[in-house]
mmCIF file of C-alpha atoms in Angstrom:
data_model
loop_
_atom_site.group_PDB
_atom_site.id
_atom_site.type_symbol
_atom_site.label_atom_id
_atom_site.label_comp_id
_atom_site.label_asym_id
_atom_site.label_seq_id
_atom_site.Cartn_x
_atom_site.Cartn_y
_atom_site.Cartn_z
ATOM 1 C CA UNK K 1 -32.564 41.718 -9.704
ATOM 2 C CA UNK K 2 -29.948 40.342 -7.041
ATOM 3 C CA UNK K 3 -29.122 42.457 -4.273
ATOM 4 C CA UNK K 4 -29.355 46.073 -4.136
ATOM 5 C CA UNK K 5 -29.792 48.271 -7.532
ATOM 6 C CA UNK K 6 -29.815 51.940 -7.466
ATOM 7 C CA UNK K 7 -30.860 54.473 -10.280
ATOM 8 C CA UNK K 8 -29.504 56.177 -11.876
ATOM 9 C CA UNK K 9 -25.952 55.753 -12.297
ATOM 10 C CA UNK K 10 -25.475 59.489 -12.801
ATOM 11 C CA UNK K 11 -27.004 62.651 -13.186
ATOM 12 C CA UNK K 12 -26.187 66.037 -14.036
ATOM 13 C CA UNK K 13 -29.126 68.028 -12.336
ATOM 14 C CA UNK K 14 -29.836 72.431 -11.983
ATOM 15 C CA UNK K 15 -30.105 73.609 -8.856
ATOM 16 C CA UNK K 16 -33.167 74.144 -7.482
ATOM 17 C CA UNK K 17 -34.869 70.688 -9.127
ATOM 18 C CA UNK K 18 -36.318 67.840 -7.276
ATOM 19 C CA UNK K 19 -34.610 64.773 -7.936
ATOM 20 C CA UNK K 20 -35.498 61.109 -6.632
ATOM 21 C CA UNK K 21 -32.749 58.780 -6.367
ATOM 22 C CA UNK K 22 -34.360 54.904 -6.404
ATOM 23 C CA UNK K 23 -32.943 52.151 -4.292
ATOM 24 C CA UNK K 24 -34.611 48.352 -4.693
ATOM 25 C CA UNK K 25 -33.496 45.292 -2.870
ATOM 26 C CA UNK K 26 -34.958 41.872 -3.371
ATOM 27 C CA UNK K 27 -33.409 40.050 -0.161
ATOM 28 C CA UNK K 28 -36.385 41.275 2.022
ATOM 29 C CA UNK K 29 -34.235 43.061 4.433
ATOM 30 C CA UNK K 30 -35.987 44.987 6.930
ATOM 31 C CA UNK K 31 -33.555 47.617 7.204
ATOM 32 C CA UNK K 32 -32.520 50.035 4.645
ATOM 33 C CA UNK K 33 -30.227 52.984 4.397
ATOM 34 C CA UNK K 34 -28.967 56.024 2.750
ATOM 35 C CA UNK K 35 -25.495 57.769 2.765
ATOM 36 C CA UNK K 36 -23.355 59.854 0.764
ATOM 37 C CA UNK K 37 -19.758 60.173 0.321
ATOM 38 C CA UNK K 38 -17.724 63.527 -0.677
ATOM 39 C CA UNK K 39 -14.339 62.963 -2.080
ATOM 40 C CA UNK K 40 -11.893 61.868 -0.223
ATOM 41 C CA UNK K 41 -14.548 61.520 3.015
ATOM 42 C CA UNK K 42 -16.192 58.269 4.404
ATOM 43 C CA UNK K 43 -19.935 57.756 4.073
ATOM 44 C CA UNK K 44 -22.396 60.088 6.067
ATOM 45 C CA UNK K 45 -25.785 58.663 7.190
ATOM 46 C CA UNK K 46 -28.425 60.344 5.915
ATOM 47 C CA UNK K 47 -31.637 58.729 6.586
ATOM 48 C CA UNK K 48 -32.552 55.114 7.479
ATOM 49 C CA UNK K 49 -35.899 52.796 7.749
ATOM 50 C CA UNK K 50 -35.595 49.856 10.154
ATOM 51 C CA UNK K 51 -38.752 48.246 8.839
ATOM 52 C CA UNK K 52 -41.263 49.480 6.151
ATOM 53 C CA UNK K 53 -43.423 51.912 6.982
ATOM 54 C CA UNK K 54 -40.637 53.482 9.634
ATOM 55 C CA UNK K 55 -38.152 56.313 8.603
ATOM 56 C CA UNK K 56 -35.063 58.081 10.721
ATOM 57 C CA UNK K 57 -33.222 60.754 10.424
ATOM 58 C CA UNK K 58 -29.658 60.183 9.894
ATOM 59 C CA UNK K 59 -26.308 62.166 10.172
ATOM 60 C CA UNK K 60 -26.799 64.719 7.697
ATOM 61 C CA UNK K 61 -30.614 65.045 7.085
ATOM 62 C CA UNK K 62 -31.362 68.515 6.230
ATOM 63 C CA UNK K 63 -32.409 68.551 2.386
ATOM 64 C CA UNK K 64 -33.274 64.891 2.048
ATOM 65 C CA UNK K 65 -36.834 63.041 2.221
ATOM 66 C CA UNK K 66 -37.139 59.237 1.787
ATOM 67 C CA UNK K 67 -39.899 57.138 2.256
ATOM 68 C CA UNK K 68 -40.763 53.398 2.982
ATOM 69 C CA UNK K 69 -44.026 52.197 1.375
ATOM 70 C CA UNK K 70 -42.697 48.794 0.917
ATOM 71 C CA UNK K 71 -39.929 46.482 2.005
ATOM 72 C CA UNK K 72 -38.084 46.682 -1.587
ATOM 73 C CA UNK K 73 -38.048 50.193 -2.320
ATOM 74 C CA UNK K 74 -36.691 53.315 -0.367
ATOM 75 C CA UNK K 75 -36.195 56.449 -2.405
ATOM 76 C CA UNK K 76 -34.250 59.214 -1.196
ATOM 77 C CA UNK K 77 -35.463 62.854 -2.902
ATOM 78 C CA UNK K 78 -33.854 66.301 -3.168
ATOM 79 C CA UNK K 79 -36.828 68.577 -2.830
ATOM 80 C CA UNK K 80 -34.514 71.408 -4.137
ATOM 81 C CA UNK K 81 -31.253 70.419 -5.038
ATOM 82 C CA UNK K 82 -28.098 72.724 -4.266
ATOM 83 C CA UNK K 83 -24.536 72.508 -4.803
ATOM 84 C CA UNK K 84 -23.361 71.487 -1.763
ATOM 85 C CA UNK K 85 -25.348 68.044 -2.500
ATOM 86 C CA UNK K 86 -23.488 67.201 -5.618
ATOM 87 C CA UNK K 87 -21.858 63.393 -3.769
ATOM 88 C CA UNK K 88 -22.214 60.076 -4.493
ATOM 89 C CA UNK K 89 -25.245 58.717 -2.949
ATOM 90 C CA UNK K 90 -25.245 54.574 -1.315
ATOM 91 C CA UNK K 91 -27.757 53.307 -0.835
ATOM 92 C CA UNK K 92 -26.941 49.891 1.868
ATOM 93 C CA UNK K 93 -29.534 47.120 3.463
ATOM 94 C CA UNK K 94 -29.609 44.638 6.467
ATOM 95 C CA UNK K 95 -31.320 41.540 7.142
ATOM 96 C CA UNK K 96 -31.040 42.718 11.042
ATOM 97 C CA UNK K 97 -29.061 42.174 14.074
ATOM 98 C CA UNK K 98 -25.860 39.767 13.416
ATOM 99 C CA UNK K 99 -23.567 39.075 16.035
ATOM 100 C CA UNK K 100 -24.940 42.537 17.573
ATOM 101 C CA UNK K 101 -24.819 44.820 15.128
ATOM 102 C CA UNK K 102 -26.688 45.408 11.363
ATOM 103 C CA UNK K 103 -24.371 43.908 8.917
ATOM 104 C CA UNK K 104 -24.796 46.217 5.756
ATOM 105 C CA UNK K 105 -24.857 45.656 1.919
ATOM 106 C CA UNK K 106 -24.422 48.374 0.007
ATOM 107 C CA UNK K 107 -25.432 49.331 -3.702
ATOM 108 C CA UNK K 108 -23.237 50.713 -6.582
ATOM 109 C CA UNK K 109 -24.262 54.285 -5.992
ATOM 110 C CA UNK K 110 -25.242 56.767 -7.704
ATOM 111 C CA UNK K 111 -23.086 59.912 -8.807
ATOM 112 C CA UNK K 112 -25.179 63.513 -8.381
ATOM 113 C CA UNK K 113 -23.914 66.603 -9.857
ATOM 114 C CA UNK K 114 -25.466 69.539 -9.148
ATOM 115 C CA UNK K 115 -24.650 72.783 -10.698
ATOM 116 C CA UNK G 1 -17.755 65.331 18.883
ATOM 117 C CA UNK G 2 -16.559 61.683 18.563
ATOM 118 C CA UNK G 3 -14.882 60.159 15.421
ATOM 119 C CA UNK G 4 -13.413 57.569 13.940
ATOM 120 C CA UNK G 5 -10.627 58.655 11.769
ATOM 121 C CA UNK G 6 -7.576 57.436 9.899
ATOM 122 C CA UNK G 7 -3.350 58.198 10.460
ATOM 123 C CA UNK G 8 -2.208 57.810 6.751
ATOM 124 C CA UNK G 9 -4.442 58.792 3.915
ATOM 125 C CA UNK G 10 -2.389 56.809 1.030
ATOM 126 C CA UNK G 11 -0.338 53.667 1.052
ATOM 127 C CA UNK G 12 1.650 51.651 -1.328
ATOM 128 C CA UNK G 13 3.024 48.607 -0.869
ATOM 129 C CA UNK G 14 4.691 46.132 -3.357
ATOM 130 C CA UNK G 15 2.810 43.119 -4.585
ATOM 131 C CA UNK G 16 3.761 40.209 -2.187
ATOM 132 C CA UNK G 17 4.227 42.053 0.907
ATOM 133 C CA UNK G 18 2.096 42.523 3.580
ATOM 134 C CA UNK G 19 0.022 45.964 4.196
ATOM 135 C CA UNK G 20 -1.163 47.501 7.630
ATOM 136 C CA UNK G 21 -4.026 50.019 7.484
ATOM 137 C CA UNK G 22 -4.090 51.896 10.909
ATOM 138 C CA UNK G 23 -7.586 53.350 12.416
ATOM 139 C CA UNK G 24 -7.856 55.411 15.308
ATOM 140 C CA UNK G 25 -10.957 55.716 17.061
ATOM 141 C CA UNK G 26 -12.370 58.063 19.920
ATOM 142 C CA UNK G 27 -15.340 57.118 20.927
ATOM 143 C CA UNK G 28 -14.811 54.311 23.871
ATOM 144 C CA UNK G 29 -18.362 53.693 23.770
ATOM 145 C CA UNK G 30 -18.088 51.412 20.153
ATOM 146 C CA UNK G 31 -18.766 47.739 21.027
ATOM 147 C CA UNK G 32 -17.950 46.499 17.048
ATOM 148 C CA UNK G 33 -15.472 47.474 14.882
ATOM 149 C CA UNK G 34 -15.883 46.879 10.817
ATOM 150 C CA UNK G 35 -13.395 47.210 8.060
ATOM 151 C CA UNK G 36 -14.774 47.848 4.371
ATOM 152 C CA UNK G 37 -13.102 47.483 1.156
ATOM 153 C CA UNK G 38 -14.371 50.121 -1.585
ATOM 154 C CA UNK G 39 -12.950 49.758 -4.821
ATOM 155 C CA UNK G 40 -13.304 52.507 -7.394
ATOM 156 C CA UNK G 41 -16.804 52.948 -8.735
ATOM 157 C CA UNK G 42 -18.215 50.487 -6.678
ATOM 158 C CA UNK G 43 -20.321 50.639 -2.942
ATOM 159 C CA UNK G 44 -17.658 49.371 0.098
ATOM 160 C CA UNK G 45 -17.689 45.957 0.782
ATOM 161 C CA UNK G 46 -17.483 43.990 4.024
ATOM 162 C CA UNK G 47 -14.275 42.877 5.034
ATOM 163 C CA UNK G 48 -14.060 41.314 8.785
ATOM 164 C CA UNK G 49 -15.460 42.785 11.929
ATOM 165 C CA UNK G 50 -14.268 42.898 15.707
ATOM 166 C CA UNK G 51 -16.082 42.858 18.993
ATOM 167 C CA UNK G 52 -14.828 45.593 21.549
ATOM 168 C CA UNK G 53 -14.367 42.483 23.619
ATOM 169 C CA UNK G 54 -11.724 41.027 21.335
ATOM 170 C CA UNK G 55 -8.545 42.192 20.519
ATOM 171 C CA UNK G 56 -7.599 40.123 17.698
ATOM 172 C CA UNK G 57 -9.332 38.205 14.783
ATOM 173 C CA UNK G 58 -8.398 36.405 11.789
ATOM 174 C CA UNK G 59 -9.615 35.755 8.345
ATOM 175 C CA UNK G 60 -8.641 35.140 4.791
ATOM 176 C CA UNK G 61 -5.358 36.936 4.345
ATOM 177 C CA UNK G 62 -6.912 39.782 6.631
ATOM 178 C CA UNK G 63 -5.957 40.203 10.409
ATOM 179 C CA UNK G 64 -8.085 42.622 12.341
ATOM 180 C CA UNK G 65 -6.336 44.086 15.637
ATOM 181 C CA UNK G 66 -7.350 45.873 18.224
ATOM 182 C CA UNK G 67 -6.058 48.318 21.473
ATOM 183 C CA UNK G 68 -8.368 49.854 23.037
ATOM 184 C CA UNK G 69 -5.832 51.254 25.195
ATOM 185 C CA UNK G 70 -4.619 53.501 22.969
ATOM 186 C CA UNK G 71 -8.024 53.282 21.379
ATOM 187 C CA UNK G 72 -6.560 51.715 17.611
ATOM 188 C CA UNK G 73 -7.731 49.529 14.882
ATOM 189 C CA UNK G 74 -5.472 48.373 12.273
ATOM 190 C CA UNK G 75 -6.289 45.891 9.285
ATOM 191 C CA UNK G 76 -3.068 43.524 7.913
ATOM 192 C CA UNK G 77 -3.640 42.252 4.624
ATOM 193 C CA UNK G 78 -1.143 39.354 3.746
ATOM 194 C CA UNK G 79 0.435 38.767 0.762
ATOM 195 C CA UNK G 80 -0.907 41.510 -0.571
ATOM 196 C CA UNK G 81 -2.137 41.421 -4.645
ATOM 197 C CA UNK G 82 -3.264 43.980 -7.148
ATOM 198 C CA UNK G 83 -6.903 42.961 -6.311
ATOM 199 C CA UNK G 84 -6.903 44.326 -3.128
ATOM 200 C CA UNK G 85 -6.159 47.717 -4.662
ATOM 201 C CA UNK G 86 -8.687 50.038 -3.051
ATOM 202 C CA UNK G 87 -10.073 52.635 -0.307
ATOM 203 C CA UNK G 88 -10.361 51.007 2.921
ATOM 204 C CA UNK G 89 -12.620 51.960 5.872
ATOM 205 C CA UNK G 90 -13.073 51.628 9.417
ATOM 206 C CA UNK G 91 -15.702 51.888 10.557
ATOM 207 C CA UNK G 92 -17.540 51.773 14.347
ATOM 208 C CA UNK G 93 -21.087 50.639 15.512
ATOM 209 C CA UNK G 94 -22.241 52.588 18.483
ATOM 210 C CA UNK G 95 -25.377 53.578 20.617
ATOM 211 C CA UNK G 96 -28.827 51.485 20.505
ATOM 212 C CA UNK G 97 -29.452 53.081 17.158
ATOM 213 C CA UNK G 98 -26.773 50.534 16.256
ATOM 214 C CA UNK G 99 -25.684 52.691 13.288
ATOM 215 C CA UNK G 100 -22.585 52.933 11.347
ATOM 216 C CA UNK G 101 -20.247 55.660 11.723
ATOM 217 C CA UNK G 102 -17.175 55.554 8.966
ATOM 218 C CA UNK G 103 -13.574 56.810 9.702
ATOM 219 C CA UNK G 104 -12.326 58.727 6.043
ATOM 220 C CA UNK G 105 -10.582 56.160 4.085
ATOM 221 C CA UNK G 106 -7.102 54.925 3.192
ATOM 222 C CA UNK G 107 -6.023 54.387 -0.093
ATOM 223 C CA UNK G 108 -4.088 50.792 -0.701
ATOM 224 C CA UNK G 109 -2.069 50.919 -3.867
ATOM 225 C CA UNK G 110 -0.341 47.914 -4.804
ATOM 226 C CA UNK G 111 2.574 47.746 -6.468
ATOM 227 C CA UNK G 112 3.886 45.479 -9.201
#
């Protein structure tokens, strides 16, 4: 693995299944992040985890649960998917404060469809 | 509330020529100012950032500007090739959360 990964690629999912979207990173950044993007929109903050064991509540929240056992891994999950959260979901890291800010890398996403 | 946004959702510009991507921002609070590349099917990537205490900076073929007068960002892209086809972002980090907050995208097409 180098970088970020995220699985799956796609999915086709029925409203009203839980889903888990997986996000791994193997630069041991302490911060990690989730956003989505609608079409023709820039990406939304959903939740965030500035060091394991630490989770935040982003932009656009309501619907989403993640969770940061370890430093690598930081799942987002639909509890009960719905329409409205068909997106494509980034997943991003950062090794921390650079020149003031968290520099971000982000994953290749992963297109949801929910129907 | 406060946004960062964009003036022109599309632009195409002919392979050779330079490209400006504008950004207009609201929120005079932001202290850095980012500009990501996304090209299709992929996450954005980082292009060249700007402190709010700047009002120019330079990279590779990119030139980040900006007014905070008038409270705008633009991104110039020199010479600009079929590579650098893609959505571009602005984006603004504000508050002691330090998080991102992403304008809506422009699309550069370039031209042969």
């Amino acid at each position: 693995i180098a970088g970020i990964t995220q699985a799956p690629t796609s999915q086709i999912l029925a409203a009203g299944r839980r889903m888990t979207l997986r996000c791994t990173q193997d630069m041991r950044h302490n911060a990690m992040y989730w956003y989505r993007q609608d079409l023709g929109l820039g990406l939304r903050l959903i939740h965030y985890s500035n060091t394991a064991g630490t989770t935040g509540k982003g932009e656009v929240p309501d619907g989403y649960s993640v969770s940061r056992a370890n430093t690598d891994d930081f799942p987002l999950t639909l509890a009960s998917a719905v329409p409205s959260q068909t997106s494509v979901y980034f997943c991003a890291s950062s090794p921390g404060l650079r020149g003031g800010y968290n520099e971000q890398f982000f994953g290749p996403g992963t297109r949801l469809t929910v129907l | 509330g406060e946004s960062v946004g964009l003036h022109l959702p599309t632009l195409s510009v002919q392979e050779g020529d330079n490209s400006i991507i504008n950004c207009a921002y609201s929120n005079s609070a932001s202290d850095y100012f980012i500009w990501y590349k996304q090209e299709s099917g992929k996450g954005p990537q980082f292009i060249i950032d700007i402190r709010s205490n700047m009002d120019k900076r330079q990279g590779q073929r990119v030139t980040v500007l900006l007014n905070k007068t008038v409270k705008h960002l633009s991104l110039q892209i020199a010479a600009t090739q079929p590579g650098d086809s893609a959505v571009y972002f602005c984006a603004e980090i504000t508050g002691s959360a330090r998080q991102l907050t992403f304008g809506s995208g422009t699309q550069l097409t370039v031209l042969p």
